[in-house]
Amino acid sequence: MQDLFDPSPQRPAPDTASEAATRPLADRLRPTRLSEVIGQGHLLGPEAPLGAMLAAGRLSSLILWGPPGVGKTTIARLLADETDLAFVQISAIFTGVPDLRKVFEAAKHRRVNGRGTLLFVDEIHRFNKAQQDGFLPHMEDGTIVLVGATTENPSFELNAAVLSRAQVLVLHRLDTEALEALLERAEAELGRPLPLTGEARAALIGMADGDGRALLNLVEHVADHAGPPLDASALAARLTRRAAQYDKTGDAHYNLISALHKSVRGSDPDAALYWLARMLKGGEDPRYLARRITRMAVEDIGLADPAAQRHCLDAWATYERLGSPEGELALAQAVLYLALAPKSNAAYTAYKAAMSAAGKTGSEPPPKHILNAPTRLMKEQGYGAGYAYDHDAEDAFSGQDYFPDGMARESYYDPVDRGFERDLRKRVEYFGRLRARRHGKLTGDEG
């Protein structure tokens, strides 16, 4: 039955065999039932979120979050079929506020006539806050069931109000087993096996990088090869490997820098080098990496190896002088040095503790005995009175209190027993004993 209120074109009638052969393979293999969807069993199984919703006969608004080519659009369309909802698809890239008003008005008319609407919004994260807010009343009164698709982390890209009214479902990139199953479907559709050796077949799946649509596009480029089966090198010469998914301002960016940082912190040089390479391959700015690597030295190594920070700054300067691609090797060396350096966050922790204490104590002035007194009035006020010049004291250490008057002495820096901080710990303990002795808390024998 034709939907009079659907602004999008109706599905075409089934193709003839000749017409089907001219359609892209990805379109010809698009699943017609949810049971045919590959690789998302964690969502579609009987006890899984979507399976349970369909069994209950009630579909709520959804946000489908996952990488490209894993079935977000297909699942949305099939959900509409399963629940007898009108399927309306828009893209946040090409849809403005006037277009949205028309979509909502059509959905209202459709509802009056007894049929609901599943509104599928591709790239929903590209709508601004005001546009996203425009969905809320129509979601709340049941005019639409919203199914949004995004490749970006919804926590960062979508309004809290939208997220509170929709369930976020995470779709997985297709693993090797799922891609192999899709490859077999493609061969069945083509009516012949692909002209590939076993090694080349594995390489083809690797080129798809978890993207089912990309795999089927690659299949079309090799399906008509005549002659002996292509080996891996011949396949590589014929096809261009799909670029790894990486957005320098998106979720993948933050995930990969997190992986690099944690690999360095975990003293795994190989994993750290791998994530550095992944980011550079994805087109990340080496200067951004140089800055973040230097931060790792300060935060996670600190004074356990004071040379680590210097290595990072030298690598940064080397990159600036050499440029790409030679300069990236200096960054790689810095990453290896950091991964193998002794680790300590003692300085980082001490700094945060001191910042917290400074925030709590407000504007407490320094004790007067450590203030300079360049004027007579300041001397009369007691500035500098009783100050002990450390170089005149035994061991060049007076042990005076330098915290504000009335503030108990606090300890922030606790060096670890690793690397250079092992020596610093000895110094902290040494000055602690001297301080206690100056204040009469230790006897000479205890010191």
Short mmCIF file of C-alpha atoms in Angstrom, two decimals:
data_model
loop_
_atom_site.label_atom_id
_atom_site.label_comp_id
_atom_site.label_asym_id
_atom_site.label_seq_id
_atom_site.Cartn_x
_atom_site.Cartn_y
_atom_site.Cartn_z
CA MET A 1 0.00 0.00 0.00
CA GLN A 2 1.37 3.40 -0.96
CA ASP A 3 1.94 5.84 1.89
CA LEU A 4 0.45 9.19 0.88
CA PHE A 5 2.35 11.00 3.63
CA ASP A 6 5.81 9.60 2.96
CA PRO A 7 7.97 12.31 1.30
CA SER A 8 10.58 9.75 0.28
CA PRO A 9 10.17 7.65 -2.89
CA GLN A 10 8.59 4.24 -2.58
CA ARG A 11 10.62 1.08 -2.93
CA PRO A 12 10.84 -0.04 -6.53
CA ALA A 13 9.19 -3.21 -7.70
CA PRO A 14 11.35 -6.35 -7.74
CA ASP A 15 13.99 -6.32 -10.49
CA THR A 16 14.20 -8.70 -13.32
CA ALA A 17 17.31 -10.89 -13.46
CA SER A 18 19.01 -8.57 -15.93
CA GLU A 19 18.20 -5.49 -13.89
CA ALA A 20 19.44 -7.13 -10.69
CA ALA A 21 22.78 -7.91 -12.30
CA THR A 22 23.42 -4.20 -12.87
CA ARG A 23 22.75 -3.22 -9.26
CA PRO A 24 25.73 -2.90 -6.89
CA LEU A 25 26.51 -6.13 -5.09
CA ALA A 26 26.02 -4.49 -1.68
CA ASP A 27 22.48 -3.54 -2.67
CA ARG A 28 21.68 -6.99 -4.10
CA LEU A 29 22.84 -8.66 -0.88
CA ARG A 30 21.04 -6.31 1.49
CA PRO A 31 19.24 -8.55 4.04
CA THR A 32 15.46 -8.81 3.79
CA ARG A 33 15.03 -10.21 7.32
CA LEU A 34 16.77 -9.40 10.58
CA SER A 35 17.88 -13.02 10.84
CA GLU A 36 20.04 -12.45 7.75
CA VAL A 37 22.04 -9.61 9.33
CA ILE A 38 25.64 -10.69 9.88
CA GLY A 39 27.84 -9.91 12.87
CA GLN A 40 25.37 -8.27 15.28
CA GLY A 41 24.01 -11.28 17.15
CA HIS A 42 24.57 -9.49 20.46
CA LEU A 43 21.71 -7.15 19.48
CA LEU A 44 19.44 -9.39 17.42
CA GLY A 45 19.35 -12.69 19.35
CA PRO A 46 16.15 -13.76 21.16
CA GLU A 47 17.43 -12.46 24.51
CA ALA A 48 19.28 -9.48 23.02
CA PRO A 49 17.88 -5.92 23.19
CA LEU A 50 16.30 -5.79 19.72
CA GLY A 51 15.15 -9.40 19.85
CA ALA A 52 13.40 -8.75 23.17
CA MET A 53 11.76 -5.55 21.88
CA LEU A 54 10.37 -7.29 18.81
CA ALA A 55 9.14 -10.24 20.87
CA ALA A 56 7.28 -7.79 23.11
CA GLY A 57 5.87 -6.01 20.08
CA ARG A 58 7.09 -2.60 21.21
CA LEU A 59 9.96 -0.70 19.64
CA SER A 60 11.50 2.25 21.49
CA SER A 61 13.67 5.01 20.05
CA LEU A 62 17.24 3.91 19.42
CA ILE A 63 20.69 5.27 18.72
CA LEU A 64 22.77 2.82 16.66
CA TRP A 65 26.44 3.56 17.30
CA GLY A 66 29.08 1.79 15.25
CA PRO A 67 31.65 2.05 12.48
CA PRO A 68 30.70 2.31 8.79
CA GLY A 69 29.47 -0.72 6.89
CA VAL A 70 28.16 -2.83 9.79
CA GLY A 71 24.41 -2.68 9.06
CA LYS A 72 22.98 0.38 10.83
CA THR A 73 20.75 1.44 7.93
CA THR A 74 19.73 -2.12 7.12
CA ILE A 75 18.73 -2.87 10.71
CA ALA A 76 16.66 0.32 10.89
CA ARG A 77 14.78 -0.54 7.68
CA LEU A 78 14.11 -4.10 8.80
CA LEU A 79 12.90 -2.93 12.21
CA ALA A 80 10.28 -0.83 10.40
CA ASP A 81 9.23 -3.88 8.38
CA GLU A 82 9.00 -6.08 11.47
CA THR A 83 6.82 -3.56 13.34
CA ASP A 84 4.75 -2.34 10.35
CA LEU A 85 6.00 1.21 10.75
CA ALA A 86 6.44 3.54 7.81
CA PHE A 87 10.17 3.89 7.14
CA VAL A 88 11.39 7.43 6.52
CA GLN A 89 15.09 8.06 6.04
CA ILE A 90 16.86 11.41 6.24
CA SER A 91 20.48 12.47 6.54
CA ALA A 92 21.59 15.12 9.00
CA ILE A 93 24.03 16.36 6.37
CA PHE A 94 21.33 17.36 3.86
CA THR A 95 18.30 18.06 6.08
CA GLY A 96 17.45 21.48 7.47
CA VAL A 97 14.77 22.70 9.86
CA PRO A 98 12.11 23.24 7.12
CA ASP A 99 12.66 19.65 5.93
CA LEU A 100 12.27 18.34 9.48
CA ARG A 101 8.98 20.20 9.89
CA LYS A 102 7.63 18.48 6.76
CA VAL A 103 8.78 15.09 8.04
CA PHE A 104 7.09 15.61 11.41
CA GLU A 105 3.89 16.91 9.80
CA ALA A 106 3.72 13.86 7.52
CA ALA A 107 4.27 11.60 10.52
CA LYS A 108 1.38 13.28 12.36
CA HIS A 109 -0.99 12.71 9.40
CA ARG A 110 0.21 9.14 9.13
CA ARG A 111 -0.48 8.59 12.82
CA VAL A 112 -4.03 9.97 12.48
CA ASN A 113 -4.56 7.34 9.79
CA GLY A 114 -3.45 4.59 12.13
CA ARG A 115 0.17 4.03 11.19
CA GLY A 116 3.32 4.94 13.05
CA THR A 117 6.61 6.20 11.63
CA LEU A 118 10.15 4.99 12.13
CA LEU A 119 12.32 7.99 11.34
CA PHE A 120 15.86 6.92 10.53
CA VAL A 121 18.38 9.76 10.86
CA ASP A 122 21.76 8.98 9.38
CA GLU A 123 24.75 10.87 10.82
CA ILE A 124 22.49 12.17 13.61
CA HIS A 125 25.50 13.60 15.45
CA ARG A 126 25.78 16.25 12.74
CA PHE A 127 22.55 17.92 13.87
CA ASN A 128 23.15 20.85 16.23
CA LYS A 129 21.61 21.14 19.69
CA ALA A 130 18.55 23.06 18.54
CA GLN A 131 17.84 20.57 15.77
CA GLN A 132 18.23 17.64 18.14
CA ASP A 133 15.86 19.31 20.61
CA GLY A 134 13.30 19.49 17.81
CA PHE A 135 12.89 15.70 17.91
CA LEU A 136 11.92 15.58 21.60
CA PRO A 137 8.17 16.44 21.52
CA HIS A 138 7.58 14.08 18.60
CA MET A 139 9.41 11.26 20.38
CA GLU A 140 7.49 11.88 23.59
CA ASP A 141 3.99 11.91 22.04
CA GLY A 142 4.67 8.86 19.89
CA THR A 143 4.55 10.64 16.54
CA ILE A 144 7.87 9.03 15.60
CA VAL A 145 10.11 6.23 16.72
CA LEU A 146 13.54 7.75 16.25
CA VAL A 147 16.38 5.53 15.11
CA GLY A 148 19.58 7.53 14.79
CA ALA A 149 22.83 6.24 13.34
CA THR A 150 26.22 7.61 14.31
CA THR A 151 29.87 6.68 14.02
CA GLU A 152 30.75 9.07 16.86
CA ASN A 153 30.45 8.56 20.60
CA PRO A 154 26.87 9.60 21.50
CA SER A 155 28.02 10.68 24.96
CA PHE A 156 29.92 13.56 23.36
CA GLU A 157 27.83 14.29 20.27
CA LEU A 158 24.17 13.97 21.32
CA ASN A 159 22.09 15.98 23.75
CA ALA A 160 21.43 14.43 27.11
CA ALA A 161 17.70 14.94 26.52
CA VAL A 162 17.80 12.82 23.36
CA LEU A 163 19.91 10.15 25.04
CA SER A 164 17.50 9.95 27.97
CA ARG A 165 14.67 9.11 25.57
CA ALA A 166 16.54 6.59 23.43
CA GLN A 167 18.45 3.39 24.04
CA VAL A 168 22.02 3.38 22.73
CA LEU A 169 22.98 0.13 20.99
CA VAL A 170 26.59 -0.50 19.99
CA LEU A 171 27.22 -2.27 16.69
CA HIS A 172 30.53 -4.10 16.28
CA ARG A 173 32.90 -3.94 13.34
CA LEU A 174 32.62 -7.19 11.40
CA ASP A 175 35.19 -9.76 12.46
CA THR A 176 36.95 -12.21 10.14
CA GLU A 177 34.27 -14.87 10.59
CA ALA A 178 31.46 -12.46 9.71
CA LEU A 179 33.32 -11.12 6.68
CA GLU A 180 34.00 -14.67 5.47
CA ALA A 181 30.27 -15.44 5.74
CA LEU A 182 29.51 -12.30 3.74
CA LEU A 183 32.09 -13.31 1.15
CA GLU A 184 30.38 -16.68 0.76
CA ARG A 185 27.04 -14.95 0.22
CA ALA A 186 28.63 -12.81 -2.46
CA GLU A 187 29.99 -15.89 -4.24
CA ALA A 188 26.56 -17.51 -4.09
CA GLU A 189 25.01 -14.38 -5.60
CA LEU A 190 27.67 -14.28 -8.33
CA GLY A 191 27.28 -18.01 -8.98
CA ARG A 192 31.01 -18.72 -8.83
CA PRO A 193 33.92 -18.63 -6.36
CA LEU A 194 36.21 -15.65 -6.42
CA PRO A 195 39.46 -16.13 -8.38
CA LEU A 196 41.68 -15.90 -5.31
CA THR A 197 44.22 -18.08 -3.57
CA GLY A 198 43.66 -18.77 0.11
CA GLU A 199 46.26 -16.17 1.05
CA ALA A 200 44.67 -13.59 -1.26
CA ARG A 201 41.24 -14.33 0.17
CA ALA A 202 42.52 -13.58 3.66
CA ALA A 203 44.18 -10.42 2.35
CA LEU A 204 40.91 -9.28 0.76
CA ILE A 205 39.12 -9.64 4.09
CA GLY A 206 41.92 -7.69 5.77
CA MET A 207 41.56 -4.88 3.23
CA ALA A 208 37.89 -4.46 4.20
CA ASP A 209 38.94 -3.58 7.76
CA GLY A 210 35.68 -4.72 9.37
CA ASP A 211 33.43 -2.91 6.84
CA GLY A 212 30.97 -5.21 5.05
CA ARG A 213 30.06 -2.67 2.36
CA ALA A 214 33.74 -2.07 1.62
CA LEU A 215 34.28 -5.84 1.28
CA LEU A 216 31.51 -6.17 -1.29
CA ASN A 217 32.87 -3.21 -3.25
CA LEU A 218 36.28 -4.91 -3.31
CA VAL A 219 34.66 -8.17 -4.46
CA GLU A 220 33.20 -6.42 -7.49
CA HIS A 221 36.69 -5.34 -8.55
CA VAL A 222 38.04 -8.89 -8.63
CA ALA A 223 34.97 -10.95 -9.54
CA ASP A 224 35.48 -10.68 -13.30
CA HIS A 225 39.18 -11.51 -13.28
CA ALA A 226 39.99 -14.03 -15.97
CA GLY A 227 43.00 -16.28 -15.68
CA PRO A 228 44.71 -18.08 -12.82
CA PRO A 229 43.66 -17.18 -9.26
CA LEU A 230 45.18 -14.00 -7.92
CA ASP A 231 47.74 -14.38 -5.16
CA ALA A 232 48.18 -11.82 -2.39
CA SER A 233 50.73 -9.70 -4.27
CA ALA A 234 48.65 -9.66 -7.46
CA LEU A 235 45.58 -8.70 -5.44
CA ALA A 236 47.47 -5.85 -3.77
CA ALA A 237 48.55 -4.59 -7.18
CA ARG A 238 44.95 -4.70 -8.42
CA LEU A 239 43.29 -3.12 -5.37
CA THR A 240 44.04 -0.30 -2.99
CA ARG A 241 43.79 -1.20 0.68
CA ARG A 242 40.93 0.62 2.32
CA ALA A 243 42.19 3.39 4.59
CA ALA A 244 41.76 2.59 8.25
CA GLN A 245 38.89 4.43 9.92
CA TYR A 246 40.36 7.46 11.62
CA ASP A 247 38.93 10.91 12.23
CA LYS A 248 41.42 13.34 13.70
CA THR A 249 38.67 15.13 15.60
CA GLY A 250 36.40 12.19 16.36
CA ASP A 251 36.03 9.20 18.62
CA ALA A 252 38.77 7.12 16.95
CA HIS A 253 41.22 9.95 17.61
CA TYR A 254 40.59 9.90 21.36
CA ASN A 255 40.49 6.10 21.52
CA LEU A 256 43.86 5.73 19.84
CA ILE A 257 45.66 8.40 21.84
CA SER A 258 44.26 6.76 24.97
CA ALA A 259 45.62 3.41 23.77
CA LEU A 260 49.04 4.95 23.10
CA HIS A 261 49.15 6.66 26.49
CA LYS A 262 48.10 3.57 28.42
CA SER A 263 50.57 1.36 26.53
CA VAL A 264 53.39 3.74 27.51
CA ARG A 265 52.15 3.81 31.11
CA GLY A 266 51.97 0.00 31.03
CA SER A 267 55.63 -0.26 29.91
CA ASP A 268 54.75 -2.07 26.66
CA PRO A 269 57.05 -0.63 23.97
CA ASP A 270 55.64 -2.80 21.16
CA ALA A 271 52.00 -1.88 21.78
CA ALA A 272 52.96 1.78 22.21
CA LEU A 273 54.81 1.74 18.89
CA TYR A 274 51.82 0.07 17.21
CA TRP A 275 49.35 2.73 18.35
CA LEU A 276 51.77 5.50 17.38
CA ALA A 277 51.99 3.96 13.90
CA ARG A 278 48.19 3.64 13.70
CA MET A 279 47.77 7.34 14.42
CA LEU A 280 50.47 8.39 11.97
CA LYS A 281 48.98 6.12 9.28
CA GLY A 282 45.63 7.76 9.91
CA GLY A 283 47.09 11.18 9.19
CA GLU A 284 47.46 12.49 12.74
CA ASP A 285 49.49 15.68 13.12
CA PRO A 286 52.93 14.64 14.46
CA ARG A 287 53.06 17.88 16.46
CA TYR A 288 49.96 16.82 18.38
CA LEU A 289 51.65 13.49 19.10
CA ALA A 290 54.84 15.25 20.20
CA ARG A 291 52.85 17.33 22.68
CA ARG A 292 50.97 14.33 24.05
CA ILE A 293 54.14 12.24 24.32
CA THR A 294 55.78 15.01 26.32
CA ARG A 295 52.77 15.07 28.62
CA MET A 296 53.20 11.31 29.18
CA ALA A 297 56.76 11.93 30.33
CA VAL A 298 55.61 14.55 32.84
CA GLU A 299 52.55 12.67 34.09
CA ASP A 300 53.65 9.03 34.20
CA ILE A 301 57.44 9.10 34.54
CA GLY A 302 58.19 12.42 36.17
CA LEU A 303 61.26 12.46 38.38
CA ALA A 304 61.71 8.69 38.26
CA ASP A 305 63.68 9.51 35.09
CA PRO A 306 64.20 13.27 34.65
CA ALA A 307 65.83 12.61 31.27
CA ALA A 308 62.52 11.36 29.82
CA GLN A 309 61.10 14.84 29.45
CA ARG A 310 64.30 16.01 27.79
CA HIS A 311 64.12 13.11 25.33
CA CYS A 312 60.59 14.14 24.37
CA LEU A 313 61.49 17.80 23.86
CA ASP A 314 64.53 16.78 21.80
CA ALA A 315 62.34 14.48 19.68
CA TRP A 316 59.86 17.32 19.18
CA ALA A 317 62.64 19.68 18.10
CA THR A 318 64.11 17.00 15.82
CA TYR A 319 60.75 16.55 14.11
CA GLU A 320 60.49 20.32 13.56
CA ARG A 321 63.92 20.32 11.89
CA LEU A 322 63.56 17.17 9.81
CA GLY A 323 59.85 17.26 9.01
CA SER A 324 58.01 14.22 7.66
CA PRO A 325 58.58 11.38 7.20
CA GLU A 326 62.07 11.26 8.78
CA GLY A 327 61.07 13.24 11.86
CA GLU A 328 58.52 10.65 12.93
CA LEU A 329 61.37 8.29 13.82
CA ALA A 330 62.42 10.70 16.57
CA LEU A 331 58.90 10.48 18.00
CA ALA A 332 59.06 6.70 17.82
CA GLN A 333 62.33 6.71 19.74
CA ALA A 334 60.80 8.94 22.41
CA VAL A 335 57.82 6.57 22.74
CA LEU A 336 60.15 3.60 23.17
CA TYR A 337 62.20 5.46 25.78
CA LEU A 338 59.08 6.38 27.75
CA ALA A 339 57.65 2.86 27.61
CA LEU A 340 60.85 1.43 29.07
CA ALA A 341 61.48 4.19 31.62
CA PRO A 342 60.74 3.68 35.35
CA LYS A 343 57.23 4.95 36.09
CA SER A 344 56.08 7.38 38.75
CA ASN A 345 53.08 9.66 39.05
CA ALA A 346 54.29 10.95 42.42
CA ALA A 347 54.98 14.48 41.14
CA TYR A 348 51.63 14.53 39.30
CA THR A 349 49.79 13.36 42.41
CA ALA A 350 51.68 15.82 44.61
CA TYR A 351 50.82 18.70 42.28
CA LYS A 352 47.10 17.83 42.32
CA ALA A 353 47.13 17.51 46.10
CA ALA A 354 48.86 20.90 46.47
CA MET A 355 46.36 22.50 44.07
CA SER A 356 43.51 21.08 46.11
CA ALA A 357 45.00 22.40 49.35
CA ALA A 358 45.60 25.81 47.77
CA GLY A 359 41.96 25.95 46.76
CA LYS A 360 40.78 25.16 50.28
CA THR A 361 43.05 27.59 52.14
CA GLY A 362 42.09 30.56 49.97
CA SER A 363 44.18 33.69 50.60
CA GLU A 364 46.20 32.65 53.64
CA PRO A 365 49.38 34.78 53.61
CA PRO A 366 52.88 33.33 54.03
CA PRO A 367 54.24 33.40 57.59
CA LYS A 368 55.83 36.76 58.37
CA HIS A 369 59.24 35.34 59.19
CA ILE A 370 59.85 34.41 55.52
CA LEU A 371 58.65 37.75 54.10
CA ASN A 372 61.13 40.40 53.04
CA ALA A 373 61.03 43.74 54.90
CA PRO A 374 62.37 46.46 52.58
CA THR A 375 60.64 49.28 54.54
CA ARG A 376 60.63 50.32 58.19
CA LEU A 377 56.87 49.88 58.41
CA MET A 378 57.16 46.29 57.25
CA LYS A 379 59.88 45.64 59.84
CA GLU A 380 57.62 47.12 62.50
CA GLN A 381 54.90 44.73 61.36
CA GLY A 382 57.23 41.81 62.02
CA TYR A 383 58.15 40.99 58.45
CA GLY A 384 61.31 38.89 58.36
CA ALA A 385 61.52 38.65 62.16
CA GLY A 386 63.02 35.36 63.26
CA TYR A 387 63.97 34.18 59.79
CA ALA A 388 66.82 31.67 59.93
CA TYR A 389 69.17 31.81 56.93
CA ASP A 390 69.59 28.16 55.97
CA HIS A 391 73.19 28.49 54.84
CA ASP A 392 74.14 29.62 58.34
CA ALA A 393 72.51 26.55 59.90
CA GLU A 394 74.06 23.15 60.45
CA ASP A 395 73.79 21.05 57.28
CA ALA A 396 72.52 24.24 55.56
CA PHE A 397 69.05 23.38 56.82
CA SER A 398 67.12 25.43 59.37
CA GLY A 399 63.98 23.25 59.48
CA GLN A 400 61.72 26.29 59.73
CA ASP A 401 58.01 26.07 58.86
CA TYR A 402 57.13 27.67 55.51
CA PHE A 403 53.39 26.94 55.49
CA PRO A 404 50.89 29.69 56.44
CA ASP A 405 50.49 30.41 60.14
CA GLY A 406 47.86 28.16 61.64
CA MET A 407 48.02 25.64 58.80
CA ALA A 408 49.30 22.23 59.79
CA ARG A 409 52.24 20.98 57.79
CA GLU A 410 51.09 18.73 54.93
CA SER A 411 52.95 16.15 52.85
CA TYR A 412 52.19 15.95 49.12
CA TYR A 413 55.23 14.41 47.45
CA ASP A 414 55.77 10.71 48.08
CA PRO A 415 58.53 9.48 45.73
CA VAL A 416 58.35 5.91 44.51
CA ASP A 417 61.17 3.47 45.09
CA ARG A 418 62.00 3.29 41.37
CA GLY A 419 64.51 4.99 39.13
CA PHE A 420 65.90 8.35 40.15
CA GLU A 421 63.05 8.84 42.62
CA ARG A 422 64.69 6.17 44.78
CA ASP A 423 67.41 8.75 45.45
CA LEU A 424 64.84 11.51 45.92
CA ARG A 425 63.03 9.39 48.49
CA LYS A 426 66.26 9.16 50.47
CA ARG A 427 66.56 12.95 50.34
CA VAL A 428 62.96 13.47 51.45
CA GLU A 429 63.53 11.12 54.37
CA TYR A 430 66.87 12.78 55.20
CA PHE A 431 65.34 16.27 55.37
CA GLY A 432 62.37 14.86 57.28
CA ARG A 433 64.70 13.53 59.98
CA LEU A 434 66.61 16.82 60.14
CA ARG A 435 63.36 18.79 60.41
CA ALA A 436 62.14 16.56 63.21
CA ARG A 437 65.48 16.97 65.04
CA ARG A 438 65.39 20.77 64.68
CA HIS A 439 61.94 20.74 66.25
CA GLY A 440 63.10 18.43 69.03
CA LYS A 441 61.07 15.46 67.85
CA LEU A 442 64.13 13.26 67.36
CA THR A 443 67.16 12.58 69.49
CA GLY A 444 70.60 12.62 67.98
CA ASP A 445 70.69 8.81 67.97
CA GLU A 446 67.43 8.56 66.02
CA GLY A 447 68.69 10.95 63.37
#
